[in-house]
Every structure is written in C-alpha cells, then in structure tokens.
Amino acid sequence: SMEEKATEMGANAILNVRIKYSNLGGTMGNTILVSVNGTAVLTE
C-alpha cells in the first residue's frame, strides 16, 4: 500500500494525495483503473 511504501522510505506522512480513475469499459461496462499518488514526507 502507499502507507507501507512511505514507511519503508522513512516517511511519517503523505501529502498531496491524488486519486484518479478511468472507466475502461470491459465486457459488462464496469472495469475501472484507479491510480493514487502522493508525496511521502518526514515531519517533526
């Protein structure tokens, strides 16, 4: 997960989290692609 990866990098917070999704259609018209990104930071 994004939280696990940030912790592995030594961060204790994630800023500017963005969630994007696209409808890909699919056979039933219900296939989506979800993309999440953010900036891992170390705060005091």
XYZ file of N, CA and C in Angstrom:
132
model
N 0.839 -1.190 0.000
C 0.000 0.000 0.000
C 0.880 1.248 0.000
N 0.278 2.374 -0.261
C 1.019 3.632 -0.280
C 1.594 3.932 1.109
N 0.837 3.635 2.147
C 1.316 3.872 3.510
C 2.534 3.010 3.829
N 2.484 1.746 3.442
C 3.618 0.851 3.695
C 4.865 1.328 2.962
N 4.712 1.722 1.708
C 5.852 2.193 0.919
C 6.436 3.468 1.533
N 5.589 4.387 1.978
C 6.066 5.620 2.603
C 6.838 5.310 3.885
N 6.339 4.373 4.685
C 7.025 3.977 5.916
C 8.378 3.358 5.605
N 8.436 2.504 4.577
C 9.714 1.906 4.163
C 10.730 2.976 3.769
N 10.242 4.090 3.230
C 11.119 5.184 2.800
C 11.521 6.088 3.965
N 10.966 5.844 5.159
C 11.288 6.652 6.324
C 10.350 7.827 6.534
N 9.257 7.869 5.801
C 8.297 8.966 5.931
C 7.291 8.651 7.034
N 6.677 9.713 7.568
C 5.619 9.513 8.558
C 4.334 10.252 8.172
N 4.298 10.770 6.935
C 3.100 11.439 6.423
C 3.115 11.394 4.897
N 1.920 11.511 4.316
C 1.788 11.584 2.864
C 0.972 12.830 2.542
N 1.533 13.701 1.720
C 0.878 14.954 1.348
C 0.416 14.910 -0.103
N -0.513 15.803 -0.434
C -0.990 15.972 -1.814
C -1.456 14.662 -2.435
N -2.257 13.910 -1.699
C -2.767 12.637 -2.218
C -3.788 12.935 -3.320
N -3.575 12.303 -4.479
C -4.466 12.473 -5.621
C -4.986 11.100 -6.050
N -6.277 11.036 -6.286
C -6.905 9.793 -6.739
C -7.519 10.062 -8.111
N -7.117 9.251 -9.093
C -7.657 9.380 -10.447
C -8.259 8.042 -10.845
N -9.288 8.082 -11.647
C -9.841 6.833 -12.157
C -10.297 7.016 -13.599
N -10.273 5.929 -14.336
C -10.714 5.918 -15.726
C -11.628 4.724 -15.928
N -12.698 4.941 -16.647
C -13.609 3.857 -16.990
C -13.068 3.189 -18.244
N -12.686 1.929 -18.132
C -12.115 1.198 -19.259
C -13.167 0.404 -20.026
N -14.373 0.404 -19.552
C -15.437 -0.329 -20.238
C -15.509 -1.762 -19.768
N -14.899 -2.658 -20.501
C -14.960 -4.076 -20.158
C -16.209 -4.723 -20.720
N -16.334 -6.009 -20.516
C -17.464 -6.744 -21.090
C -18.793 -6.332 -20.478
N -18.791 -5.966 -19.216
C -20.020 -5.538 -18.550
C -20.051 -4.019 -18.360
N -19.048 -3.327 -18.888
C -19.004 -1.871 -18.752
C -18.638 -1.406 -17.362
N -18.023 -2.274 -16.563
C -17.746 -1.911 -15.177
C -16.277 -2.074 -14.798
N -15.379 -1.974 -15.761
C -13.955 -2.087 -15.463
C -13.371 -0.690 -15.315
N -12.725 -0.438 -14.169
C -12.106 0.869 -13.962
C -10.637 0.700 -13.591
N -9.878 1.727 -13.866
C -8.469 1.794 -13.488
C -8.347 2.901 -12.452
N -7.777 2.593 -11.294
C -7.622 3.575 -10.223
C -6.142 3.820 -9.997
N -5.761 5.095 -9.927
C -4.374 5.487 -9.696
C -4.340 6.462 -8.523
N -3.459 6.186 -7.562
C -3.326 7.054 -6.391
C -1.862 7.422 -6.246
N -1.583 8.717 -6.047
C -0.205 9.120 -5.787
C -0.184 10.249 -4.777
N 0.993 10.454 -4.191
C 1.174 11.486 -3.190
C 2.651 11.662 -2.912
N 2.963 12.572 -2.022
C 4.346 12.868 -1.672
C 4.616 12.408 -0.247
N 5.576 11.479 -0.104
C 5.958 10.988 1.220
C 6.909 11.991 1.865
N 6.648 12.354 3.120
C 7.483 13.329 3.827
C 7.765 12.861 5.255
N 8.807 13.412 5.831
C 9.135 13.171 7.237
C 8.895 14.471 7.983
N 7.937 14.455 8.915
C 7.628 15.650 9.693
C 8.149 15.480 11.113
N 8.366 16.587 11.771
C 8.857 16.555 13.153
C 7.699 16.547 14.119
